[in-house]
Short mmCIF file of C-alpha atoms in Angstrom, two decimals:
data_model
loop_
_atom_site.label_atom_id
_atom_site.label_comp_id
_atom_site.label_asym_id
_atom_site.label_seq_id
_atom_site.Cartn_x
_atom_site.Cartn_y
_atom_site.Cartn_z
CA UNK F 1 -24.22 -23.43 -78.27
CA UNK F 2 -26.46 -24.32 -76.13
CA UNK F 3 -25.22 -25.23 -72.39
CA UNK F 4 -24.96 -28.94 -71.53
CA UNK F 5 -27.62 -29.77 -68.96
CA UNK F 6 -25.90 -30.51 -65.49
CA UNK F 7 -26.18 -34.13 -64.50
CA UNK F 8 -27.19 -34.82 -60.56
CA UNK F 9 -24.68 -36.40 -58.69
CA UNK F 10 -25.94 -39.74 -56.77
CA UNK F 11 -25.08 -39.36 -53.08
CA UNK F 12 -24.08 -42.79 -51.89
CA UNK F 13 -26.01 -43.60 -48.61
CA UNK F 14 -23.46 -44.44 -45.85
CA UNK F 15 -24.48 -48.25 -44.74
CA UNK F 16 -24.87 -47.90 -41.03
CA UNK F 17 -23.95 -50.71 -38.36
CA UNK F 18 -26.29 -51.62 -36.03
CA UNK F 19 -26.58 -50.30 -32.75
CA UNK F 20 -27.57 -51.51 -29.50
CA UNK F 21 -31.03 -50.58 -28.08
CA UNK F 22 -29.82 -48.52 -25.48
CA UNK F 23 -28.60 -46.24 -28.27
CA UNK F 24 -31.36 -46.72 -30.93
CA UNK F 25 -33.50 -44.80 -28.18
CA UNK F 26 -32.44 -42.26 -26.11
CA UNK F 27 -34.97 -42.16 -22.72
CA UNK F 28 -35.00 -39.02 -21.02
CA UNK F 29 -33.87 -39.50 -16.93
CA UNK F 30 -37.37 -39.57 -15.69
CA UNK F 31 -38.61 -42.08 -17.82
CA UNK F 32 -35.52 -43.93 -17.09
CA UNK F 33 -36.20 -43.56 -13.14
CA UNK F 34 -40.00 -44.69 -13.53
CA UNK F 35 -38.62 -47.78 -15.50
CA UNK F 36 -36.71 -48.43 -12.72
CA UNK F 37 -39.00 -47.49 -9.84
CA UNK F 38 -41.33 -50.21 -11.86
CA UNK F 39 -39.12 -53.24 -11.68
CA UNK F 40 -38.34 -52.36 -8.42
CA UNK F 41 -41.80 -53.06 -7.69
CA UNK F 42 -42.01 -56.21 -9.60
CA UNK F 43 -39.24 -57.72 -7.62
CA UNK F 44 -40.93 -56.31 -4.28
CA UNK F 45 -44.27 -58.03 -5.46
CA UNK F 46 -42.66 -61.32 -6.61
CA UNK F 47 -42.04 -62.87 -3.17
CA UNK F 48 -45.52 -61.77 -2.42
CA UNK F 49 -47.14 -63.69 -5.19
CA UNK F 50 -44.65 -67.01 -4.52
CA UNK F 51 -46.02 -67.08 -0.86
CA UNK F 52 -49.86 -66.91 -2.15
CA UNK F 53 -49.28 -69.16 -4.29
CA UNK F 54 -50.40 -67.31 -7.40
CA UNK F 55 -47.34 -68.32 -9.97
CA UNK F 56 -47.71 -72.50 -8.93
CA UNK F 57 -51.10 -73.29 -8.13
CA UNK F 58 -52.02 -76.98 -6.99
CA UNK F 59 -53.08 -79.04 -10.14
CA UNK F 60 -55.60 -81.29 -8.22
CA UNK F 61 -57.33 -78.90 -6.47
CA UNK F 62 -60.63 -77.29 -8.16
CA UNK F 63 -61.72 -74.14 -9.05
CA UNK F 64 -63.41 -73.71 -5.54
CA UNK F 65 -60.92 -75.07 -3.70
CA UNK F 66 -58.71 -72.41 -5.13
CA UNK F 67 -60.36 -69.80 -4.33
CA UNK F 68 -61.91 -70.46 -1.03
CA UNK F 69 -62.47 -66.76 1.84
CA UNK F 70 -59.99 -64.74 2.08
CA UNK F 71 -58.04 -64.47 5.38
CA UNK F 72 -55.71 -62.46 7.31
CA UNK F 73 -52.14 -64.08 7.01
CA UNK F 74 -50.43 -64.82 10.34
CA UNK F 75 -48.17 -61.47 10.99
CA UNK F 76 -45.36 -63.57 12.88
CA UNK F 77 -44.01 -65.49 9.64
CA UNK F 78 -43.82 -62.24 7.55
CA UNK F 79 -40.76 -61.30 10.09
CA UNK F 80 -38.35 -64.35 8.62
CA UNK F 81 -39.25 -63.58 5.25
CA UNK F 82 -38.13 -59.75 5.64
CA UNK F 83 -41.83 -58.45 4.61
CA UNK F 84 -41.91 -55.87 7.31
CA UNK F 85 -45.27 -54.63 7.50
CA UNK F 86 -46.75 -55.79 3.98
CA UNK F 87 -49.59 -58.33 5.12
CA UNK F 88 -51.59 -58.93 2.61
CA UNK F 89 -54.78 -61.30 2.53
CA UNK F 90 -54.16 -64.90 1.19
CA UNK F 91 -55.92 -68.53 0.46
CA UNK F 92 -56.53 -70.44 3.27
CA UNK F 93 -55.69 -74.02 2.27
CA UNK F 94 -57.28 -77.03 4.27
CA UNK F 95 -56.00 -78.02 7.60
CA UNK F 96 -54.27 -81.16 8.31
CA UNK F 97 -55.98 -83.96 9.40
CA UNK F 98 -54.99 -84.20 13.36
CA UNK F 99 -54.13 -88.21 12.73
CA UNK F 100 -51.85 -87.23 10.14
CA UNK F 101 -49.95 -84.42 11.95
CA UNK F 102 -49.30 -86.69 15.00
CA UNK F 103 -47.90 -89.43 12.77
CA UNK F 104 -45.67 -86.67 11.13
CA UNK F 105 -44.47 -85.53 14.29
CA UNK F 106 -44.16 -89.31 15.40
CA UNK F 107 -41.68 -89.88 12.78
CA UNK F 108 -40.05 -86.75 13.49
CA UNK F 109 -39.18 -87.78 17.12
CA UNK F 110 -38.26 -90.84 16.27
CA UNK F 111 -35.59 -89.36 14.04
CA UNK F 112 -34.38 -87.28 16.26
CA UNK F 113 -35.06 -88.63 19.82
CA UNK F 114 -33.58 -84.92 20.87
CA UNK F 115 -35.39 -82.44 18.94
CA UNK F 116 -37.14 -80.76 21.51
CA UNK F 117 -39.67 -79.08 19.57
CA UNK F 118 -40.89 -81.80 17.57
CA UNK F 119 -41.93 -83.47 21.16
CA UNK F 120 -43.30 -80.15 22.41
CA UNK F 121 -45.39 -80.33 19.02
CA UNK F 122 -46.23 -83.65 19.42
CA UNK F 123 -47.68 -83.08 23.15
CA UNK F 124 -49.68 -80.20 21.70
CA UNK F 125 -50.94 -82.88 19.05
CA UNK F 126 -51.68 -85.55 21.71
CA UNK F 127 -53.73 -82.64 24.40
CA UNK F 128 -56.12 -81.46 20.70
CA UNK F 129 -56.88 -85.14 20.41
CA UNK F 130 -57.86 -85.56 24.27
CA UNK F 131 -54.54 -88.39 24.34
CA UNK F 132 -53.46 -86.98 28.29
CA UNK F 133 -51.14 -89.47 29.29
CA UNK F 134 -49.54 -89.29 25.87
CA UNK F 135 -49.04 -85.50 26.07
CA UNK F 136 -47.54 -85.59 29.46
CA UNK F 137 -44.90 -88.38 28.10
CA UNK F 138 -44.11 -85.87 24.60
CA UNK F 139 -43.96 -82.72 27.42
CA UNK F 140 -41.79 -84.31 29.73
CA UNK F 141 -39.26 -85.61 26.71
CA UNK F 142 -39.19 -81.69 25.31
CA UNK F 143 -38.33 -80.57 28.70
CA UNK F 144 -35.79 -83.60 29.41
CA UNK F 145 -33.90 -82.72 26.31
CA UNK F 146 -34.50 -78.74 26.35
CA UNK F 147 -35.06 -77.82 30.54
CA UNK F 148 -35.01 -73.88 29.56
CA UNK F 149 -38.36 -74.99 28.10
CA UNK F 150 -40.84 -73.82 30.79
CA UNK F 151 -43.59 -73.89 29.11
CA UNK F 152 -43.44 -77.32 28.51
CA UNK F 153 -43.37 -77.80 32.35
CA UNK F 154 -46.60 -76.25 32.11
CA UNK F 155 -48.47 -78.08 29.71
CA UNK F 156 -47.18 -81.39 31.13
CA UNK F 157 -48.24 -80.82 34.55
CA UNK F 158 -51.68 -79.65 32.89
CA UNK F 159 -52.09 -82.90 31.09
CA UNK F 160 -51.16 -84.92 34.36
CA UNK F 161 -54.39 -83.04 36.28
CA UNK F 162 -56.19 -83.78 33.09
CA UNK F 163 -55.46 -87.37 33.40
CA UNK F 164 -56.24 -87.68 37.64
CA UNK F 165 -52.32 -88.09 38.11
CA UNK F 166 -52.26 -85.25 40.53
CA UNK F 167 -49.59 -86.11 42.23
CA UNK F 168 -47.15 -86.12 39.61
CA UNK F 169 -48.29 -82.82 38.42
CA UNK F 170 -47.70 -81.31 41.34
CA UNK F 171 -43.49 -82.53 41.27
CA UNK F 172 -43.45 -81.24 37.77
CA UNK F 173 -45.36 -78.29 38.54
CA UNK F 174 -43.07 -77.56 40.81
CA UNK F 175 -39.78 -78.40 39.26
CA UNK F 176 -40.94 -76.23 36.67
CA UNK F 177 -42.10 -73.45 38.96
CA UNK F 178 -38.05 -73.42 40.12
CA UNK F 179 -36.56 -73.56 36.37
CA UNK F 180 -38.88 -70.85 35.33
CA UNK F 181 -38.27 -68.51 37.82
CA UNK F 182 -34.44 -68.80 37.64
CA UNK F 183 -34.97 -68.44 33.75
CA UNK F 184 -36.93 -65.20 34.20
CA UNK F 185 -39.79 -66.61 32.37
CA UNK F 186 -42.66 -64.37 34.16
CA UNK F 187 -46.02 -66.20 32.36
CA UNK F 188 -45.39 -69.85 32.43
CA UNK F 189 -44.47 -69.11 36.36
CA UNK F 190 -47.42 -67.40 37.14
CA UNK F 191 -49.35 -70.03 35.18
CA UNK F 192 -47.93 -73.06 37.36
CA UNK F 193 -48.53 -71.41 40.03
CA UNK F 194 -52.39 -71.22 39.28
CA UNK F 195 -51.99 -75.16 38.84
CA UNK F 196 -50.41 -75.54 42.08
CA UNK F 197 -52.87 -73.38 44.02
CA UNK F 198 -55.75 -75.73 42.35
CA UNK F 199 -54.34 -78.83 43.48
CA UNK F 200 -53.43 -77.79 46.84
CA UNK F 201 -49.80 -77.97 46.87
CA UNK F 202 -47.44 -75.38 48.60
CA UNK F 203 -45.39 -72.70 46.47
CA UNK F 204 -41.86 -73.13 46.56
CA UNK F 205 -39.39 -70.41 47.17
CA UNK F 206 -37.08 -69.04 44.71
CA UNK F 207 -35.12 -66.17 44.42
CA UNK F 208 -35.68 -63.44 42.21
CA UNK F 209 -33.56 -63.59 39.30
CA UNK F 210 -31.37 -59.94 39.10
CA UNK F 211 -31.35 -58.19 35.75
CA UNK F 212 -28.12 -58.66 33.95
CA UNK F 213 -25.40 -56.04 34.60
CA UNK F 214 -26.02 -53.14 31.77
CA UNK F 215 -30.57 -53.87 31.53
CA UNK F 216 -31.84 -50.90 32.53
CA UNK F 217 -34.48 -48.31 31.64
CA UNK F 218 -37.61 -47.42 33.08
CA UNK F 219 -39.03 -49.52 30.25
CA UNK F 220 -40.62 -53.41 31.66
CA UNK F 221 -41.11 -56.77 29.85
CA UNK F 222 -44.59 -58.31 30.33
CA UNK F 223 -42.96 -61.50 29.62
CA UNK F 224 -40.03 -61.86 31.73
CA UNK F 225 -40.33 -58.78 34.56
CA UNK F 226 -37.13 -57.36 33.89
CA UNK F 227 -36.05 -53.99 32.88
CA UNK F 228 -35.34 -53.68 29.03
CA UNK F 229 -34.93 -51.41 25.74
CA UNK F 230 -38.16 -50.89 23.87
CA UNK F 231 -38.44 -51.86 20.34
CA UNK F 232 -38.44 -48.73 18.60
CA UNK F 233 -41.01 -49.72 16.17
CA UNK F 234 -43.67 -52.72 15.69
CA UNK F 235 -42.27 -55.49 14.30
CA UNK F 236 -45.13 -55.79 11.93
CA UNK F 237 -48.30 -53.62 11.17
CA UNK F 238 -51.83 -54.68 13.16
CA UNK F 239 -52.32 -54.95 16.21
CA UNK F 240 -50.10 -57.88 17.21
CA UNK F 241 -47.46 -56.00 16.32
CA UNK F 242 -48.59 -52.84 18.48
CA UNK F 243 -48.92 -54.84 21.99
CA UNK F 244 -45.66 -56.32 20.93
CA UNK F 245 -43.75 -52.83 21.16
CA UNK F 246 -45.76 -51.77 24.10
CA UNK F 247 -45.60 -55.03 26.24
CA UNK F 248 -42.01 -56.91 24.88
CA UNK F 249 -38.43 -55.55 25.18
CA UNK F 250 -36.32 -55.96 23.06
CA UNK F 251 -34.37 -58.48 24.43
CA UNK F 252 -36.50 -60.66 24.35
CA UNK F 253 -38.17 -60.18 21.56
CA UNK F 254 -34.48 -61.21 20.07
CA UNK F 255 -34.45 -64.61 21.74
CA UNK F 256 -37.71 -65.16 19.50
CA UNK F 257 -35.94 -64.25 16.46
CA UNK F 258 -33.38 -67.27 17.13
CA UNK F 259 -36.19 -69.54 19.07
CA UNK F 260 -38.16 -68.93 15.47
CA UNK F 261 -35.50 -70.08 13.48
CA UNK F 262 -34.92 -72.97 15.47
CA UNK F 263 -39.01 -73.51 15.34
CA UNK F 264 -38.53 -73.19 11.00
CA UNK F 265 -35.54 -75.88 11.11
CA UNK F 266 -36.19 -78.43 13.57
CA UNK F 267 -39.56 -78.35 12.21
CA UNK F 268 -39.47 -78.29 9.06
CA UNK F 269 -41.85 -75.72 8.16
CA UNK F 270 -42.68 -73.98 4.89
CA UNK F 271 -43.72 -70.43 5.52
CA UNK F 272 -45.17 -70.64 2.31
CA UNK F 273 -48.03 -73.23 3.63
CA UNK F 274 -50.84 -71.90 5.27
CA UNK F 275 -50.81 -74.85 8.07
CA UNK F 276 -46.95 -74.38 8.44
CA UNK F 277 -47.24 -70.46 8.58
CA UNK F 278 -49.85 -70.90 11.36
CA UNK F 279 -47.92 -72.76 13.33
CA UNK F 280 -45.37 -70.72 13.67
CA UNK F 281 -47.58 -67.88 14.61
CA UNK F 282 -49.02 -69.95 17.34
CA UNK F 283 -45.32 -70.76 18.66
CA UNK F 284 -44.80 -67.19 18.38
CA UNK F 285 -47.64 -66.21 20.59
CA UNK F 286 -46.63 -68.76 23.10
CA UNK F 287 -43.23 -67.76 23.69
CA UNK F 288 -44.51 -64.04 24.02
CA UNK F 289 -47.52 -64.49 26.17
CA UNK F 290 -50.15 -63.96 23.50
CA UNK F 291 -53.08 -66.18 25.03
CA UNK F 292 -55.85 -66.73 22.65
CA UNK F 293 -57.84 -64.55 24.59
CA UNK F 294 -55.52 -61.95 24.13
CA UNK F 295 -55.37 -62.82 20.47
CA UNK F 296 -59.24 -62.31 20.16
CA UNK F 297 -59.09 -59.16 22.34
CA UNK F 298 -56.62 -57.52 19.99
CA UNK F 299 -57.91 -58.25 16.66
CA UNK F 300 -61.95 -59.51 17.18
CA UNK F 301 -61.43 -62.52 15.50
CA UNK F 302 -60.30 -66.21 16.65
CA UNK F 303 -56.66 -67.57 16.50
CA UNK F 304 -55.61 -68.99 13.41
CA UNK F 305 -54.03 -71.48 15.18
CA UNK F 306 -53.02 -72.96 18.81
CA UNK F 307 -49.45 -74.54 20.27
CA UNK F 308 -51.74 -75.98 22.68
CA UNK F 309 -55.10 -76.66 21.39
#
């Protein structure tokens, strides 16, 4: 008899459940780290791009007007916005109209009759558009609500000489001589006293402030004349950032940090602006000493901006 021919038994396929994607693919480590070294970047680059304005261009503006030269971004504004030492080269948008920035800062003071700044911006406004006697009045408001603003002492006893009113320069001159030397503020000191020696008028006497109990080091602020700690690095890469470390403690390179913010509020800049970013370079540079000559000594090229153009 002839043997019965074995059937094959049907295997029954298992149904499987889904999985999640983490387990449908198994990476090996160093993929997984390069995965994660890239999104690191992308989140590193994002701010970048938000501040050049690359993910919200302006509608209106045309093709040329979008892409106008390229430009060194202010180094001072990178410093709020954490970017230590990652300048990169940005649009330059147009600057605003000089008219139009004193009537913003015009509605700012009248706002807030005690924001200091906004008058000390105002006077710089007034001096660019040759307005004197206007620039004394904003100057002499900043330093009537602020006094530990010397350099507005400065500027307003400038824009009296600049208007013939010599002798009330030379009281302001030298009521700011004495609140600038008890304040430790070296430059706008030295500057008044240029002033005063032009328009004839004697030098008061002050006393040396002392360095506060626990400054010492062999290190000296350019600004101020007193013994400090050196910042151990630039604050930002360029050369800004060099003749910072070599010529500003630390000290007082810390009252900028909260004189900046106070610049960014009472203000009411956008770092993200060209025009806004500038200006808070150019405050920068004035509360450190960074003339414009010094500016274009450093780097070769002209300021992108003045406090007191």
């Amino acid at each position: 008899m002839p043997a019965r021919p074995q059937r094959r038994r049907r295997r029954r396929r298992r149904r499987l459940l889904p999985l999640p994607h983490a387990l449908r693919r198994r990476r090996s480590p160093r993929r997984l780290q390069q995965r994660r070294r890239d999104r690191r970047r992308r989140l590193l680059r994002l701010p970048q791009r938000i501040r050049t304005g690359l993910l919200s261009p302006a509608p209106t503006q045309t093709l040329q007007e979008q892409t106008p030269p390229l430009r060194q971004r202010p180094a001072g504004a990178f410093l709020l916005l954490g970017a230590y030492g990652s300048i990169r080269p940005s649009t330059q948008e147009p600057k605003m109209d000089l008219d139009t920035r004193i009537a913003q800062f015009e509605n700012m003071c009248r706002e807030d009759p005690d924001n200091d700044m906004a008058h000390f911006s105002l006077g710089n406004a007034y001096n660019q558009a040759m307005r004197f006697d206007d620039a004394a009045a904003a100057y002499r408001r900043c330093f009537e609500a602020n006094p530990a603003m010397s350099k507005a002492y400065q500027l307003c006893g400038a824009a009296l000489m600049a208007a013939n009113r010599t002798d009330e320069a030379a009281e302001v001159l030298t009521e700011g001589y004495k609140a600038a030397a008890e304040r430790g503020d070296r430059m706008p000191q030295t500057a008044m006293k240029e002033l005063l020696e032009k328009l004839d008028a004697p030098i008061p006497e002050v006393k040396v402030k002392e360095a506060p109990a626990g400054a010492g080091g062999s290190f000296v602020c350019q600004r101020t004349g007193r013994p400090g700690s050196q910042l151990p690095r630039p604050p930002f890469k360029g050369p800004i950032g060099e003749w910072i470390q070599a010529n500003i403690s630390k000290e007082t390179f810390d009252g900028w940090i909260a004189q900046g913010t106070k610049v960014i509020n009472e203000l009411r800049l956008d770092l993200s602006r060209d025009n806004d970013e500038a200006m808070y370079d150019a405050h920068m540079r004035e509360y450190l000493g960074i003339t414009d000559e010094l500016y274009k000594e450093l780097t070769g090229e002209d300021p992108p901006a003045s406090a007191t153009a």
